[in-house]
Amino acid sequence: DAVAKVALGVEDFSEKAVDAFNAAVEVVSEVVAEVQVAIETTNNLIDANNRFAALQNRLLVQNAELTKELEEQKKISEDTTRAYDERSEALENVIAANEQLVENALLEAKETENLLQAKLALTKNDEDRRELEAELAQATADRIAREQEASIVSLESAQLRRELDQEELDRKMSIE
């Protein structure tokens, strides 16, 4: 009878040990999965930071070149001593440069939003989250403003084109 009790106790202990081991394995598996998610999220943030920095560098140079070209072409398009075709071509270059500058600003605004969203995904501290949420709201407002700028640039471009065409029409009519 005593041997049976010892055997039963060993068997009961073995079951409890197996259950405890299985529970530990489950907890470790969950921790490993959470760590993998955290690593992936952190890597995504690092990638987003790197892409954003590269984008800013590229746009900085491109915007400087576009602004230089825009100013030169604007002077030509406004020079009434030049031929209509030359002014018209210059105006098209001005319009293209303006549209590209606005497109670059919009792209940067969108990427700023994406970067802030990635940072927000990693942030656990309430105070930091509120700060990032405020930055994200501002970035969203900036993107909306860039979208509005794009619309205005398009309207202004069309107006400049009509004005130049009207000037040429008036010039031709005054010759006849």
PDB file of C-alpha atoms in Angstrom:
ATOM      1  CA  ASP A   1       0.000   0.000   0.000  1.00  0.00           C
ATOM      2  CA  ALA A   2       2.846   2.359   0.868  1.00  0.00           C
ATOM      3  CA  VAL A   3       4.618   1.557  -2.386  1.00  0.00           C
ATOM      4  CA  ALA A   4       1.419   2.296  -4.307  1.00  0.00           C
ATOM      5  CA  LYS A   5       1.108   5.656  -2.565  1.00  0.00           C
ATOM      6  CA  VAL A   6       4.722   6.506  -3.404  1.00  0.00           C
ATOM      7  CA  ALA A   7       4.192   5.439  -7.013  1.00  0.00           C
ATOM      8  CA  LEU A   8       0.990   7.492  -7.178  1.00  0.00           C
ATOM      9  CA  GLY A   9       2.821  10.497  -5.652  1.00  0.00           C
ATOM     10  CA  VAL A  10       5.636  10.174  -8.189  1.00  0.00           C
ATOM     11  CA  GLU A  11       3.108   9.893 -10.992  1.00  0.00           C
ATOM     12  CA  ASP A  12       1.185  12.933  -9.668  1.00  0.00           C
ATOM     13  CA  PHE A  13       4.446  14.854  -9.320  1.00  0.00           C
ATOM     14  CA  SER A  14       5.446  13.895 -12.879  1.00  0.00           C
ATOM     15  CA  GLU A  15       2.132  15.172 -14.252  1.00  0.00           C
ATOM     16  CA  LYS A  16       2.522  18.439 -12.363  1.00  0.00           C
ATOM     17  CA  ALA A  17       6.116  18.796 -13.555  1.00  0.00           C
ATOM     18  CA  VAL A  18       5.058  18.179 -17.175  1.00  0.00           C
ATOM     19  CA  ASP A  19       2.206  20.679 -16.805  1.00  0.00           C
ATOM     20  CA  ALA A  20       4.579  23.273 -15.319  1.00  0.00           C
ATOM     21  CA  PHE A  21       7.101  22.636 -18.082  1.00  0.00           C
ATOM     22  CA  ASN A  22       4.414  22.984 -20.763  1.00  0.00           C
ATOM     23  CA  ALA A  23       3.203  26.231 -19.182  1.00  0.00           C
ATOM     24  CA  ALA A  24       6.780  27.541 -19.135  1.00  0.00           C
ATOM     25  CA  VAL A  25       7.235  26.596 -22.798  1.00  0.00           C
ATOM     26  CA  GLU A  26       4.017  28.428 -23.659  1.00  0.00           C
ATOM     27  CA  VAL A  27       5.128  31.568 -21.791  1.00  0.00           C
ATOM     28  CA  VAL A  28       8.561  31.485 -23.426  1.00  0.00           C
ATOM     29  CA  SER A  29       6.957  31.023 -26.858  1.00  0.00           C
ATOM     30  CA  GLU A  30       4.731  34.039 -26.253  1.00  0.00           C
ATOM     31  CA  VAL A  31       7.708  36.126 -25.117  1.00  0.00           C
ATOM     32  CA  VAL A  32       9.697  35.066 -28.178  1.00  0.00           C
ATOM     33  CA  ALA A  33       6.787  36.004 -30.465  1.00  0.00           C
ATOM     34  CA  GLU A  34       6.443  39.402 -28.764  1.00  0.00           C
ATOM     35  CA  VAL A  35      10.183  40.006 -29.033  1.00  0.00           C
ATOM     36  CA  GLN A  36      10.076  39.122 -32.734  1.00  0.00           C
ATOM     37  CA  VAL A  37       7.229  41.614 -33.278  1.00  0.00           C
ATOM     38  CA  ALA A  38       9.155  44.280 -31.338  1.00  0.00           C
ATOM     39  CA  ILE A  39      12.296  43.639 -33.381  1.00  0.00           C
ATOM     40  CA  GLU A  40      10.336  43.814 -36.633  1.00  0.00           C
ATOM     41  CA  THR A  41       8.645  47.038 -35.558  1.00  0.00           C
ATOM     42  CA  THR A  42      11.980  48.543 -34.505  1.00  0.00           C
ATOM     43  CA  ASN A  43      13.566  47.514 -37.805  1.00  0.00           C
ATOM     44  CA  ASN A  44      10.641  49.089 -39.663  1.00  0.00           C
ATOM     45  CA  LEU A  45      11.209  52.333 -37.748  1.00  0.00           C
ATOM     46  CA  ILE A  46      14.929  52.290 -38.527  1.00  0.00           C
ATOM     47  CA  ASP A  47      14.132  51.676 -42.211  1.00  0.00           C
ATOM     48  CA  ALA A  48      11.546  54.478 -42.172  1.00  0.00           C
ATOM     49  CA  ASN A  49      14.073  56.862 -40.593  1.00  0.00           C
ATOM     50  CA  ASN A  50      16.688  55.932 -43.191  1.00  0.00           C
ATOM     51  CA  ARG A  51      14.243  56.320 -46.101  1.00  0.00           C
ATOM     52  CA  PHE A  52      13.060  59.667 -44.748  1.00  0.00           C
ATOM     53  CA  ALA A  53      16.614  60.992 -44.340  1.00  0.00           C
ATOM     54  CA  ALA A  54      17.501  59.879 -47.872  1.00  0.00           C
ATOM     55  CA  LEU A  55      14.316  61.476 -49.221  1.00  0.00           C
ATOM     56  CA  GLN A  56      15.043  64.760 -47.452  1.00  0.00           C
ATOM     57  CA  ASN A  57      18.589  64.833 -48.835  1.00  0.00           C
ATOM     58  CA  ARG A  58      17.403  64.082 -52.357  1.00  0.00           C
ATOM     59  CA  LEU A  59      14.609  66.655 -52.197  1.00  0.00           C
ATOM     60  CA  LEU A  60      16.900  69.307 -50.736  1.00  0.00           C
ATOM     61  CA  VAL A  61      19.171  69.158 -53.778  1.00  0.00           C
ATOM     62  CA  GLN A  62      16.322  68.719 -56.263  1.00  0.00           C
ATOM     63  CA  ASN A  63      14.367  71.644 -54.797  1.00  0.00           C
ATOM     64  CA  ALA A  64      17.426  73.905 -54.993  1.00  0.00           C
ATOM     65  CA  GLU A  65      17.893  72.987 -58.663  1.00  0.00           C
ATOM     66  CA  LEU A  66      14.195  73.474 -59.380  1.00  0.00           C
ATOM     67  CA  THR A  67      14.140  76.851 -57.654  1.00  0.00           C
ATOM     68  CA  LYS A  68      17.155  78.005 -59.654  1.00  0.00           C
ATOM     69  CA  GLU A  69      15.557  76.844 -62.916  1.00  0.00           C
ATOM     70  CA  LEU A  70      12.217  78.341 -61.930  1.00  0.00           C
ATOM     71  CA  GLU A  71      13.706  81.788 -61.297  1.00  0.00           C
ATOM     72  CA  GLU A  72      15.616  81.788 -64.591  1.00  0.00           C
ATOM     73  CA  GLN A  73      12.626  80.625 -66.609  1.00  0.00           C
ATOM     74  CA  LYS A  74      10.301  83.029 -64.817  1.00  0.00           C
ATOM     75  CA  LYS A  75      12.468  85.977 -65.895  1.00  0.00           C
ATOM     76  CA  ILE A  76      12.344  84.762 -69.493  1.00  0.00           C
ATOM     77  CA  SER A  77       8.587  84.204 -69.424  1.00  0.00           C
ATOM     78  CA  GLU A  78       8.001  87.721 -68.086  1.00  0.00           C
ATOM     79  CA  ASP A  79      10.367  89.412 -70.565  1.00  0.00           C
ATOM     80  CA  THR A  80       8.051  91.107 -73.068  1.00  0.00           C
ATOM     81  CA  THR A  81      10.979  91.805 -75.413  1.00  0.00           C
ATOM     82  CA  ARG A  82      11.306  88.090 -76.163  1.00  0.00           C
ATOM     83  CA  ALA A  83       9.312  86.132 -78.736  1.00  0.00           C
ATOM     84  CA  TYR A  84       6.042  84.502 -77.744  1.00  0.00           C
ATOM     85  CA  ASP A  85       7.366  80.976 -78.413  1.00  0.00           C
ATOM     86  CA  GLU A  86      10.381  81.556 -76.175  1.00  0.00           C
ATOM     87  CA  ARG A  87       8.220  83.036 -73.412  1.00  0.00           C
ATOM     88  CA  SER A  88       5.687  80.226 -73.801  1.00  0.00           C
ATOM     89  CA  GLU A  89       8.359  77.553 -73.494  1.00  0.00           C
ATOM     90  CA  ALA A  90       9.809  79.310 -70.446  1.00  0.00           C
ATOM     91  CA  LEU A  91       6.345  79.488 -68.890  1.00  0.00           C
ATOM     92  CA  GLU A  92       5.899  75.746 -69.382  1.00  0.00           C
ATOM     93  CA  ASN A  93       9.221  75.237 -67.592  1.00  0.00           C
ATOM     94  CA  VAL A  94       8.070  77.506 -64.756  1.00  0.00           C
ATOM     95  CA  ILE A  95       4.825  75.574 -64.447  1.00  0.00           C
ATOM     96  CA  ALA A  96       6.644  72.233 -64.437  1.00  0.00           C
ATOM     97  CA  ALA A  97       9.141  73.412 -61.804  1.00  0.00           C
ATOM     98  CA  ASN A  98       6.372  74.823 -59.602  1.00  0.00           C
ATOM     99  CA  GLU A  99       4.369  71.622 -59.856  1.00  0.00           C
ATOM    100  CA  GLN A 100       7.429  69.513 -59.029  1.00  0.00           C
ATOM    101  CA  LEU A 101       8.257  71.679 -56.001  1.00  0.00           C
ATOM    102  CA  VAL A 102       4.719  71.265 -54.699  1.00  0.00           C
ATOM    103  CA  GLU A 103       4.815  67.538 -55.423  1.00  0.00           C
ATOM    104  CA  ASN A 104       8.088  67.272 -53.485  1.00  0.00           C
ATOM    105  CA  ALA A 105       6.586  69.130 -50.522  1.00  0.00           C
ATOM    106  CA  LEU A 106       3.571  66.824 -50.590  1.00  0.00           C
ATOM    107  CA  LEU A 107       5.789  63.733 -50.758  1.00  0.00           C
ATOM    108  CA  GLU A 108       7.845  64.934 -47.801  1.00  0.00           C
ATOM    109  CA  ALA A 109       4.679  65.688 -45.813  1.00  0.00           C
ATOM    110  CA  LYS A 110       3.313  62.187 -46.489  1.00  0.00           C
ATOM    111  CA  GLU A 111       6.600  60.581 -45.482  1.00  0.00           C
ATOM    112  CA  THR A 112       6.685  62.654 -42.293  1.00  0.00           C
ATOM    113  CA  GLU A 113       3.253  61.258 -41.439  1.00  0.00           C
ATOM    114  CA  ASN A 114       4.422  57.700 -42.158  1.00  0.00           C
ATOM    115  CA  LEU A 115       7.496  58.138 -39.974  1.00  0.00           C
ATOM    116  CA  LEU A 116       5.477  59.521 -37.069  1.00  0.00           C
ATOM    117  CA  GLN A 117       2.999  56.637 -37.371  1.00  0.00           C
ATOM    118  CA  ALA A 118       5.892  54.177 -37.185  1.00  0.00           C
ATOM    119  CA  LYS A 119       7.256  55.922 -34.083  1.00  0.00           C
ATOM    120  CA  LEU A 120       3.800  55.909 -32.533  1.00  0.00           C
ATOM    121  CA  ALA A 121       3.537  52.151 -33.065  1.00  0.00           C
ATOM    122  CA  LEU A 122       6.631  51.667 -30.883  1.00  0.00           C
ATOM    123  CA  THR A 123       5.806  54.159 -28.160  1.00  0.00           C
ATOM    124  CA  LYS A 124       4.291  52.800 -24.966  1.00  0.00           C
ATOM    125  CA  ASN A 125       4.693  55.804 -22.649  1.00  0.00           C
ATOM    126  CA  ASP A 126       1.478  57.863 -22.485  1.00  0.00           C
ATOM    127  CA  GLU A 127       3.243  61.231 -22.412  1.00  0.00           C
ATOM    128  CA  ASP A 128       5.402  60.332 -25.411  1.00  0.00           C
ATOM    129  CA  ARG A 129       2.338  58.986 -27.254  1.00  0.00           C
ATOM    130  CA  ARG A 130       0.445  62.240 -26.699  1.00  0.00           C
ATOM    131  CA  GLU A 131       3.431  64.218 -27.965  1.00  0.00           C
ATOM    132  CA  LEU A 132       3.733  62.029 -31.064  1.00  0.00           C
ATOM    133  CA  GLU A 133      -0.015  62.184 -31.667  1.00  0.00           C
ATOM    134  CA  ALA A 134       0.209  65.994 -31.590  1.00  0.00           C
ATOM    135  CA  GLU A 135       3.139  65.878 -34.043  1.00  0.00           C
ATOM    136  CA  LEU A 136       1.179  63.508 -36.262  1.00  0.00           C
ATOM    137  CA  ALA A 137      -1.844  65.816 -36.212  1.00  0.00           C
ATOM    138  CA  GLN A 138       0.417  68.718 -37.247  1.00  0.00           C
ATOM    139  CA  ALA A 139       2.012  66.596 -39.977  1.00  0.00           C
ATOM    140  CA  THR A 140      -1.450  65.684 -41.261  1.00  0.00           C
ATOM    141  CA  ALA A 141      -2.436  69.357 -41.295  1.00  0.00           C
ATOM    142  CA  ASP A 142       0.798  70.143 -43.177  1.00  0.00           C
ATOM    143  CA  ARG A 143       0.027  67.451 -45.756  1.00  0.00           C
ATOM    144  CA  ILE A 144      -3.458  68.870 -46.263  1.00  0.00           C
ATOM    145  CA  ALA A 145      -1.920  72.322 -46.739  1.00  0.00           C
ATOM    146  CA  ARG A 146       0.494  70.877 -49.342  1.00  0.00           C
ATOM    147  CA  GLU A 147      -2.471  69.307 -51.151  1.00  0.00           C
ATOM    148  CA  GLN A 148      -4.166  72.705 -51.188  1.00  0.00           C
ATOM    149  CA  GLU A 149      -0.960  74.282 -52.504  1.00  0.00           C
ATOM    150  CA  ALA A 150      -0.917  71.756 -55.322  1.00  0.00           C
ATOM    151  CA  SER A 151      -4.431  72.732 -56.280  1.00  0.00           C
ATOM    152  CA  ILE A 152      -3.600  76.453 -56.149  1.00  0.00           C
ATOM    153  CA  VAL A 153      -0.417  75.987 -58.206  1.00  0.00           C
ATOM    154  CA  SER A 154      -2.454  74.190 -60.837  1.00  0.00           C
ATOM    155  CA  LEU A 155      -4.975  77.030 -60.978  1.00  0.00           C
ATOM    156  CA  GLU A 156      -2.262  79.686 -61.066  1.00  0.00           C
ATOM    157  CA  SER A 157      -0.436  77.823 -63.828  1.00  0.00           C
ATOM    158  CA  ALA A 158      -3.562  77.769 -65.949  1.00  0.00           C
ATOM    159  CA  GLN A 159      -4.042  81.483 -65.305  1.00  0.00           C
ATOM    160  CA  LEU A 160      -0.464  82.310 -66.315  1.00  0.00           C
ATOM    161  CA  ARG A 161      -0.910  80.293 -69.505  1.00  0.00           C
ATOM    162  CA  ARG A 162      -4.150  82.148 -70.356  1.00  0.00           C
ATOM    163  CA  GLU A 163      -2.558  85.540 -69.650  1.00  0.00           C
ATOM    164  CA  LEU A 164       0.410  84.848 -71.896  1.00  0.00           C
ATOM    165  CA  ASP A 165      -1.857  83.551 -74.644  1.00  0.00           C
ATOM    166  CA  GLN A 166      -4.067  86.632 -74.287  1.00  0.00           C
ATOM    167  CA  GLU A 167      -1.029  88.920 -74.506  1.00  0.00           C
ATOM    168  CA  GLU A 168      -0.007  87.232 -77.734  1.00  0.00           C
ATOM    169  CA  LEU A 169      -3.528  87.440 -79.129  1.00  0.00           C
ATOM    170  CA  ASP A 170      -3.721  91.144 -78.247  1.00  0.00           C
ATOM    171  CA  ARG A 171      -0.318  91.739 -79.862  1.00  0.00           C
ATOM    172  CA  LYS A 172      -1.409  90.004 -83.068  1.00  0.00           C
ATOM    173  CA  MET A 173      -4.685  91.920 -83.152  1.00  0.00           C
ATOM    174  CA  SER A 174      -2.848  95.229 -82.707  1.00  0.00           C
ATOM    175  CA  ILE A 175      -0.662  94.417 -85.737  1.00  0.00           C
ATOM    176  CA  GLU A 176      -3.611  93.659 -88.018  1.00  0.00           C
TER     177      GLU A 176
END
